[in-house]
Structure formats: C-alpha cells, structure tokens
mmCIF file of C-alpha atoms in Angstrom:
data_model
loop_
_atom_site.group_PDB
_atom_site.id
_atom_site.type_symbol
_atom_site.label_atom_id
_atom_site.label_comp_id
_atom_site.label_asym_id
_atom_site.label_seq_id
_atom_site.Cartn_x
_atom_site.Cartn_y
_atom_site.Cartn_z
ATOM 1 C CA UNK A 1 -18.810 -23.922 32.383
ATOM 2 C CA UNK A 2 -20.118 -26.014 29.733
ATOM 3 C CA UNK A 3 -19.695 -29.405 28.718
ATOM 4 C CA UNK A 4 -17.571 -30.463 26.081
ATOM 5 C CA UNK A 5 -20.463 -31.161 23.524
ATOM 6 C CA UNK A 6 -21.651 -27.719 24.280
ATOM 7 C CA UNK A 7 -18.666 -25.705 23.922
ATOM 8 C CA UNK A 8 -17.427 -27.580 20.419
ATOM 9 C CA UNK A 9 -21.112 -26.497 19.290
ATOM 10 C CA UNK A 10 -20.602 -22.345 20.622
ATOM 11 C CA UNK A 11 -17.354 -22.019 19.723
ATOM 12 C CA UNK A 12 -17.927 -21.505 16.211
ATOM 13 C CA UNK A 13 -20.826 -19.345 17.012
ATOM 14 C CA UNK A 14 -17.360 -17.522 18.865
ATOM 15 C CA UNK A 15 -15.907 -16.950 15.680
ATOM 16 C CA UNK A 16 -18.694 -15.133 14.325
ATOM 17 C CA UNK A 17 -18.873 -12.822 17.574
ATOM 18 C CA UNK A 18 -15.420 -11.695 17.413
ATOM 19 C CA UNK A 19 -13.494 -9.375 20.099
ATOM 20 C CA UNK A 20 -10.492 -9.715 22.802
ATOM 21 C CA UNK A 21 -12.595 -12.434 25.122
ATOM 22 C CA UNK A 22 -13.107 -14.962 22.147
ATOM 23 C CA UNK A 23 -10.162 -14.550 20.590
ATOM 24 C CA UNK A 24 -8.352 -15.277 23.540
ATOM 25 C CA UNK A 25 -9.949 -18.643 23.389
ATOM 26 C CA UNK A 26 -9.742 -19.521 19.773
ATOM 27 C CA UNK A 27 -5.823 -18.679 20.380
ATOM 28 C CA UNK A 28 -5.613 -21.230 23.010
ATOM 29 C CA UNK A 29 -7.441 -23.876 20.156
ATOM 30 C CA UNK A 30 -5.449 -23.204 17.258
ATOM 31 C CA UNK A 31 -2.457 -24.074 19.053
ATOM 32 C CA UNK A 32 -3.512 -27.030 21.249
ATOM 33 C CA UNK A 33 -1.187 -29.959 19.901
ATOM 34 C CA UNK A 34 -4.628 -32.259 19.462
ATOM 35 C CA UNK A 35 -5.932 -32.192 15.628
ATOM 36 C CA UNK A 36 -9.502 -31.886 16.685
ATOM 37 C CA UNK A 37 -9.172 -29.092 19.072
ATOM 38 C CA UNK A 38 -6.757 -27.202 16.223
ATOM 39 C CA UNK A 39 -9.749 -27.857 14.132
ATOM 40 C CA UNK A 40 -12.339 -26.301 16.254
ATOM 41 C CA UNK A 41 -10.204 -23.369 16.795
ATOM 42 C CA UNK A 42 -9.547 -22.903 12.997
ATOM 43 C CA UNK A 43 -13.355 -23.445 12.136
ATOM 44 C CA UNK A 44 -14.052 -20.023 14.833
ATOM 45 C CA UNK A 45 -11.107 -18.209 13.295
ATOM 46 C CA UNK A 46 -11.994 -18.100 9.676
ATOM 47 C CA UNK A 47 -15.570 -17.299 10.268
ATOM 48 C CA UNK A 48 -14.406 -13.773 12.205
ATOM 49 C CA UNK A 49 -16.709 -10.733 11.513
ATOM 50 C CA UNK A 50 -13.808 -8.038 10.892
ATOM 51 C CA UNK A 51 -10.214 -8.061 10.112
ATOM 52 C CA UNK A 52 -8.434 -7.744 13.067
ATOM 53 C CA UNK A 53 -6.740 -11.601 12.929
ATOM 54 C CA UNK A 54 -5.087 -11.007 9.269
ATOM 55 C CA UNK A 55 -2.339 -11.034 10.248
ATOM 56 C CA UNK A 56 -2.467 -14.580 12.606
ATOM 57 C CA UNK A 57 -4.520 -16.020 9.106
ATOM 58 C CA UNK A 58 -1.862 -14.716 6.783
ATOM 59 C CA UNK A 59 1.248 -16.858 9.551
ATOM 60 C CA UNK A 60 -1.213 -19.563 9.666
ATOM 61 C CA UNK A 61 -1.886 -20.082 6.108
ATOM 62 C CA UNK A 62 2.127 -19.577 5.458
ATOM 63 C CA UNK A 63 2.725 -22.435 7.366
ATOM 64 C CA UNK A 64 -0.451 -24.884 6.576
ATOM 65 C CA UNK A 65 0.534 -28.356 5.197
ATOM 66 C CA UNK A 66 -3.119 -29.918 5.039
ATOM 67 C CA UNK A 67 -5.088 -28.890 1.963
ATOM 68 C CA UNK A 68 -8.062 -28.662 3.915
ATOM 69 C CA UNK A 69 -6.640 -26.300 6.475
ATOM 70 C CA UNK A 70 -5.102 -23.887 3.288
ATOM 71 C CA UNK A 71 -8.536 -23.942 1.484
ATOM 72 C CA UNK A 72 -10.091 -22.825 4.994
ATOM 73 C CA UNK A 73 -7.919 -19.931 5.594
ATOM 74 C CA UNK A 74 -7.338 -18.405 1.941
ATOM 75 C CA UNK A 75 -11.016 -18.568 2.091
ATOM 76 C CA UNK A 76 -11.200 -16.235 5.052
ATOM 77 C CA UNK A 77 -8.722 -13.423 4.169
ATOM 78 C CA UNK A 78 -10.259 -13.522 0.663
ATOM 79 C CA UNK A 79 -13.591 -12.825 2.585
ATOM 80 C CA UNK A 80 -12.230 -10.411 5.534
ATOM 81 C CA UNK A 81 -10.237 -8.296 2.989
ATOM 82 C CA UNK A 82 -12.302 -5.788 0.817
ATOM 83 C CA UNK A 83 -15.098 -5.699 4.368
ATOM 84 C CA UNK A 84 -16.377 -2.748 5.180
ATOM 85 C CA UNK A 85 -15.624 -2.742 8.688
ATOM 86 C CA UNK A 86 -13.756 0.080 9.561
ATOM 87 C CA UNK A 87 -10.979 -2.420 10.677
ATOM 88 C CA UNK A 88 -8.561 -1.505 7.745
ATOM 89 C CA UNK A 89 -8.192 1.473 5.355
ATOM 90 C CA UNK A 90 -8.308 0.959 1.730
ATOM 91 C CA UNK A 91 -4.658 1.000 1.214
ATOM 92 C CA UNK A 92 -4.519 -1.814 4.028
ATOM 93 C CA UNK A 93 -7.303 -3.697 2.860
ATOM 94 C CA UNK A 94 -5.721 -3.642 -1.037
ATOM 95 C CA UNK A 95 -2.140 -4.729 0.790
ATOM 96 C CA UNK A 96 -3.980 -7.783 2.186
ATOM 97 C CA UNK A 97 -5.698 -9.334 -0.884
ATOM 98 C CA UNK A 98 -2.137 -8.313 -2.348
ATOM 99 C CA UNK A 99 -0.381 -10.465 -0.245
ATOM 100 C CA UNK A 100 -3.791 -13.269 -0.185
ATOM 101 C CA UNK A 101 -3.040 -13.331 -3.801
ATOM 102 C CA UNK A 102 0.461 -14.157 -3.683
ATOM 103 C CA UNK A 103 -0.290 -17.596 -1.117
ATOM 104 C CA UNK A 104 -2.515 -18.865 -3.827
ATOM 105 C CA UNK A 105 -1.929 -21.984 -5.527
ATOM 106 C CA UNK A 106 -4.815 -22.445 -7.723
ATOM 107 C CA UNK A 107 -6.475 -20.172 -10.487
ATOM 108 C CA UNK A 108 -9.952 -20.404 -8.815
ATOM 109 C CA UNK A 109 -8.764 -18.708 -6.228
ATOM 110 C CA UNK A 110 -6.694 -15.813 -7.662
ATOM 111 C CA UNK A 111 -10.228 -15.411 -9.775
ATOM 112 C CA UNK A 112 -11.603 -15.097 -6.181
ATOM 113 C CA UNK A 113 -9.365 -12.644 -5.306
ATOM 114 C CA UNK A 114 -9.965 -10.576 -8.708
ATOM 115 C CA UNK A 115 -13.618 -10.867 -8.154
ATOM 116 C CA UNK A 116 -13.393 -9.386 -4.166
ATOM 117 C CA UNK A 117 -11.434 -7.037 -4.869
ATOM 118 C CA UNK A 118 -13.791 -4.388 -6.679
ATOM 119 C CA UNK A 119 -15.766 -4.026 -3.181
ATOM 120 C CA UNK A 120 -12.416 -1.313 -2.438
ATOM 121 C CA UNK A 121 -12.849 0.864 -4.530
ATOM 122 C CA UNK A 122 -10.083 2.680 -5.290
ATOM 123 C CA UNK A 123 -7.655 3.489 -8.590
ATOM 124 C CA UNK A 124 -5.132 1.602 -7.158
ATOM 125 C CA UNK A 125 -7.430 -1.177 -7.101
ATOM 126 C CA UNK A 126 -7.750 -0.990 -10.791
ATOM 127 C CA UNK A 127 -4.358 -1.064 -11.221
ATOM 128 C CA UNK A 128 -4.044 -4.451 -9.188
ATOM 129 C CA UNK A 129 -6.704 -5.627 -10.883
ATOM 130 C CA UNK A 130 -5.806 -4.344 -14.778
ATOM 131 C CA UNK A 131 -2.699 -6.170 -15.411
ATOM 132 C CA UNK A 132 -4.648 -9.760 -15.029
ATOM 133 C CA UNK A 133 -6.621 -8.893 -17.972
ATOM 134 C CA UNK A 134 -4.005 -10.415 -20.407
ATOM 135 C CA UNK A 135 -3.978 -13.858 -18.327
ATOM 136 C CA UNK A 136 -6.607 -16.072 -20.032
ATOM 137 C CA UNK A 137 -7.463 -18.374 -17.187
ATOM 138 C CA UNK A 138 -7.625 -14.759 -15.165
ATOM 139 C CA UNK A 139 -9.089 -12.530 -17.778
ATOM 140 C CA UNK A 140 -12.814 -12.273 -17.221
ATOM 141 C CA UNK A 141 -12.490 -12.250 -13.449
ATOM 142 C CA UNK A 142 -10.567 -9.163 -14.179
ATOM 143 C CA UNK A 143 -13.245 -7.636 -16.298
ATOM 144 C CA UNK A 144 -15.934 -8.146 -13.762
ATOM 145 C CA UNK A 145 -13.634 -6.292 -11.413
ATOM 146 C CA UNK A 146 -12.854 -3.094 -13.679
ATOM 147 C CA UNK A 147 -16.584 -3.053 -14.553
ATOM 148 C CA UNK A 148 -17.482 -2.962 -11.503
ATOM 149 C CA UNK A 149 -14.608 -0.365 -10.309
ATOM 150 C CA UNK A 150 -16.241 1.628 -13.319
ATOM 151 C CA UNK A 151 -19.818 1.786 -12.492
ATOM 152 C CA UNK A 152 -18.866 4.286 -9.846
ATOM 153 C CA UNK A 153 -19.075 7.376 -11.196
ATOM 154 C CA UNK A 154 -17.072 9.541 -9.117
ATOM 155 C CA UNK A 155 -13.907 7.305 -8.763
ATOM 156 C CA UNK A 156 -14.326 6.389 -12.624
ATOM 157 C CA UNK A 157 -14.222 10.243 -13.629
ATOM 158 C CA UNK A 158 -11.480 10.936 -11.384
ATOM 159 C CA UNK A 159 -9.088 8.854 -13.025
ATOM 160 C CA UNK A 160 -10.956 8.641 -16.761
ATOM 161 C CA UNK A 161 -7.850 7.849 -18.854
ATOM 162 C CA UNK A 162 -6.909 4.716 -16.682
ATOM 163 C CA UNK A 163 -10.715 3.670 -16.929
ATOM 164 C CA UNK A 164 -11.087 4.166 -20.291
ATOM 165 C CA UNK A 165 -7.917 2.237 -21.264
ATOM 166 C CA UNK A 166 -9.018 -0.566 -19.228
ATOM 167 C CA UNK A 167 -12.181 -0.295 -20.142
ATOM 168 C CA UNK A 168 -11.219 -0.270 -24.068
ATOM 169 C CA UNK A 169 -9.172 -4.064 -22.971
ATOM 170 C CA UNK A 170 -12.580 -5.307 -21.514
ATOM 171 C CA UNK A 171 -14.485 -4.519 -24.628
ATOM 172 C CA UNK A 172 -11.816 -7.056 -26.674
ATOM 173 C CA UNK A 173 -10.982 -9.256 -23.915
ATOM 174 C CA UNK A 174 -14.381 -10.328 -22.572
ATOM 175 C CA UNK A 175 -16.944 -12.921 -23.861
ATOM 176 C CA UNK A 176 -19.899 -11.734 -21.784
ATOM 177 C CA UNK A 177 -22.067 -9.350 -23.660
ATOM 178 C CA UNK A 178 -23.303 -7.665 -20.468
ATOM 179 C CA UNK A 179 -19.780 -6.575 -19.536
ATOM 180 C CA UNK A 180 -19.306 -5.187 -22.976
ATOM 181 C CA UNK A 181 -22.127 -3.345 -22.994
ATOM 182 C CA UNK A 182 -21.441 -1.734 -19.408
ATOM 183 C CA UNK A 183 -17.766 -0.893 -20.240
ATOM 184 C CA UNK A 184 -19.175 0.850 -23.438
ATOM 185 C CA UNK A 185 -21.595 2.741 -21.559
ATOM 186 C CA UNK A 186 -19.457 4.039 -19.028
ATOM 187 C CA UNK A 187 -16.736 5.003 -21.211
ATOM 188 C CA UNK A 188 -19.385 7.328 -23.157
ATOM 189 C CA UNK A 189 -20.393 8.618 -19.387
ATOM 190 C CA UNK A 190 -23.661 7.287 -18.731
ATOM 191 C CA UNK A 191 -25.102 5.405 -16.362
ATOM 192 C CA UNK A 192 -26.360 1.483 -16.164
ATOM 193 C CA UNK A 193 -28.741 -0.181 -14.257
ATOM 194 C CA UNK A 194 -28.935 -3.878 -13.175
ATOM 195 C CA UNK A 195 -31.752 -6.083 -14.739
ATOM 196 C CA UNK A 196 -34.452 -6.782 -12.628
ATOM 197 C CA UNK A 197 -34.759 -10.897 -12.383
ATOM 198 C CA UNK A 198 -38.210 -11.796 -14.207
ATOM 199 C CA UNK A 199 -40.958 -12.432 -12.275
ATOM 200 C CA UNK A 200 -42.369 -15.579 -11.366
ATOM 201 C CA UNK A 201 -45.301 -17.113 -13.124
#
C-alpha cells in the first residue's frame, strides 16, 4: 500500500528481514525487465540475513554481465557462506565458498574468500584453505585462515599432523610476525591471547 518512494526505501530494509513473504517480492524485482527495479531487487537480495537464496545468488552471479552487479553478488555469498545460521551444515557451507571461489575473477576476492572461510571450522576447511599457501598474491590470506583454524584447540588436536604441517608452511611463508608467533605457539600446544588495543590518553 505504499507509494513508490516508500517502498524503494523498505525494500532493502526487506532484504535484511528475510523469509517466504519478502522473498516472494524481491523475486518479482530481480526479474522485472526495468534496470532500476532489477536494481532494487538485487540491493534486498544480497543484504539477506541467512543462506537460504545461495543458490538464486550463485545462477545470478553465473549469468551477471555488469561489473557492478558481479561485485554485488560475490560479495553476498562470500558473506552468507561461513554464517552461523543454522541454514547450512559445515560441509554445505565449505561447498558454497568452494564454488564462490571458483566465480571469482580477481585476487582480492579469492583473499576474501580465504579470509571467511576460517569462521567453519572444520579440517576440511584447512585443507581448502592449505593448498593457497604456495600462491604469493594468495599466501598470507591463507595464513590468517590456518591460524585462525589453529587457535581452536579441540579441532587443532584432532587432526595435529595436518596442523602442524601447515602450520610449519606459515612459519616460512608469512611476513607478519604475529602470525608466526601464533603458529609457533600452537604447534608447541599452548594457548594465545589477542592484544588488548591500548588505551586512550
């Protein structure tokens, strides 16, 4: 019932709710024929809370000519992937920023991808993430990610030889002395706290 100033401001707002009713809407957007209507649909689509449109991102992006549009919707699944919202197990959530990977065209977005994916935390996720510590443009994205795999004790001692190995590449592969010292650490077991930021004067 509102006016058409009113709905191109809730729509988004749409996006962020989610479920059957606003989806149904957004739907009806992204495919209207008129650019600005496609657009208003696509701005409520990528800003969905959980990962239940995946699947109508991953066909969308697959088919996006417009620069724009791609940057918009690699965005999202690189965001809805690794989110802990019940939507997706871990195996499905790795599949997706498997296959997000694969549509991107630019390094600083597969370091995107490297950098997400530590939030699933699972071996298999190291063993995504592992093999892009030999790319250079790649590397320290990758090192982030198997740090931050590592700092959890539990999965890290489950699976201590793959850890350790990868863990032994991120001590010669990265330049940031913080990583180094955390892979060190949790190769000898122990535990590692984040600084505290100083405080203000």
């Amino acid at each position: 019932s509102a006016d058409e100033a009113s709905r191109d401001a809730l729509v988004p707002t749409l996006g962020r709710l989610g479920g059957d009713g606003a989806l149904a809407i957004v739907d009806t957007l992204v495919a209207n024929p008129d650019a600005v209507q496609r657009r208003l649909g696509l701005t409520a689509l990528v800003r969905w809370p959980d990962a239940t449109v995946s699947q109508r991102l991953l066909d969308l992006l697959s088919k996006a000519q417009d620069p724009a549009e791609r940057e918009m919707l690699l965005s999202a699944l690189i965001r809805i992937a690794p989110l802990p919202d019940n939507k997706l197990n871990d195996k499905q959530k790795l599949s997706l920023l498997q296959k997000t990977m694969t549509l991107c065209q630019r390094d600083a977005d597969r370091r995107r991808v490297l950098e997400r994916a530590n939030a699933i935390r699972t071996v298999d996720t190291l063993r995504f993430v592992e093999p892009y510590l030999d790319d250079p443009t790649l590397a320290e994205s990758a090192c982030l990610s198997v740090v931050e795999l590592a700092h959890h004790r539990t999965l890290r001692d489950a699976n201590k030889d793959e850890f350790t190995k990868a863990l032994d590449k991120v001590v010669t592969t990265t330049k940031n002395p913080e990583l180094v010292e955390r892979a060190e650490r949790y190769k000898q077991g122990q535990t590692w706290e984040r600084k505290k930021p100083a405080a203000k004067s």
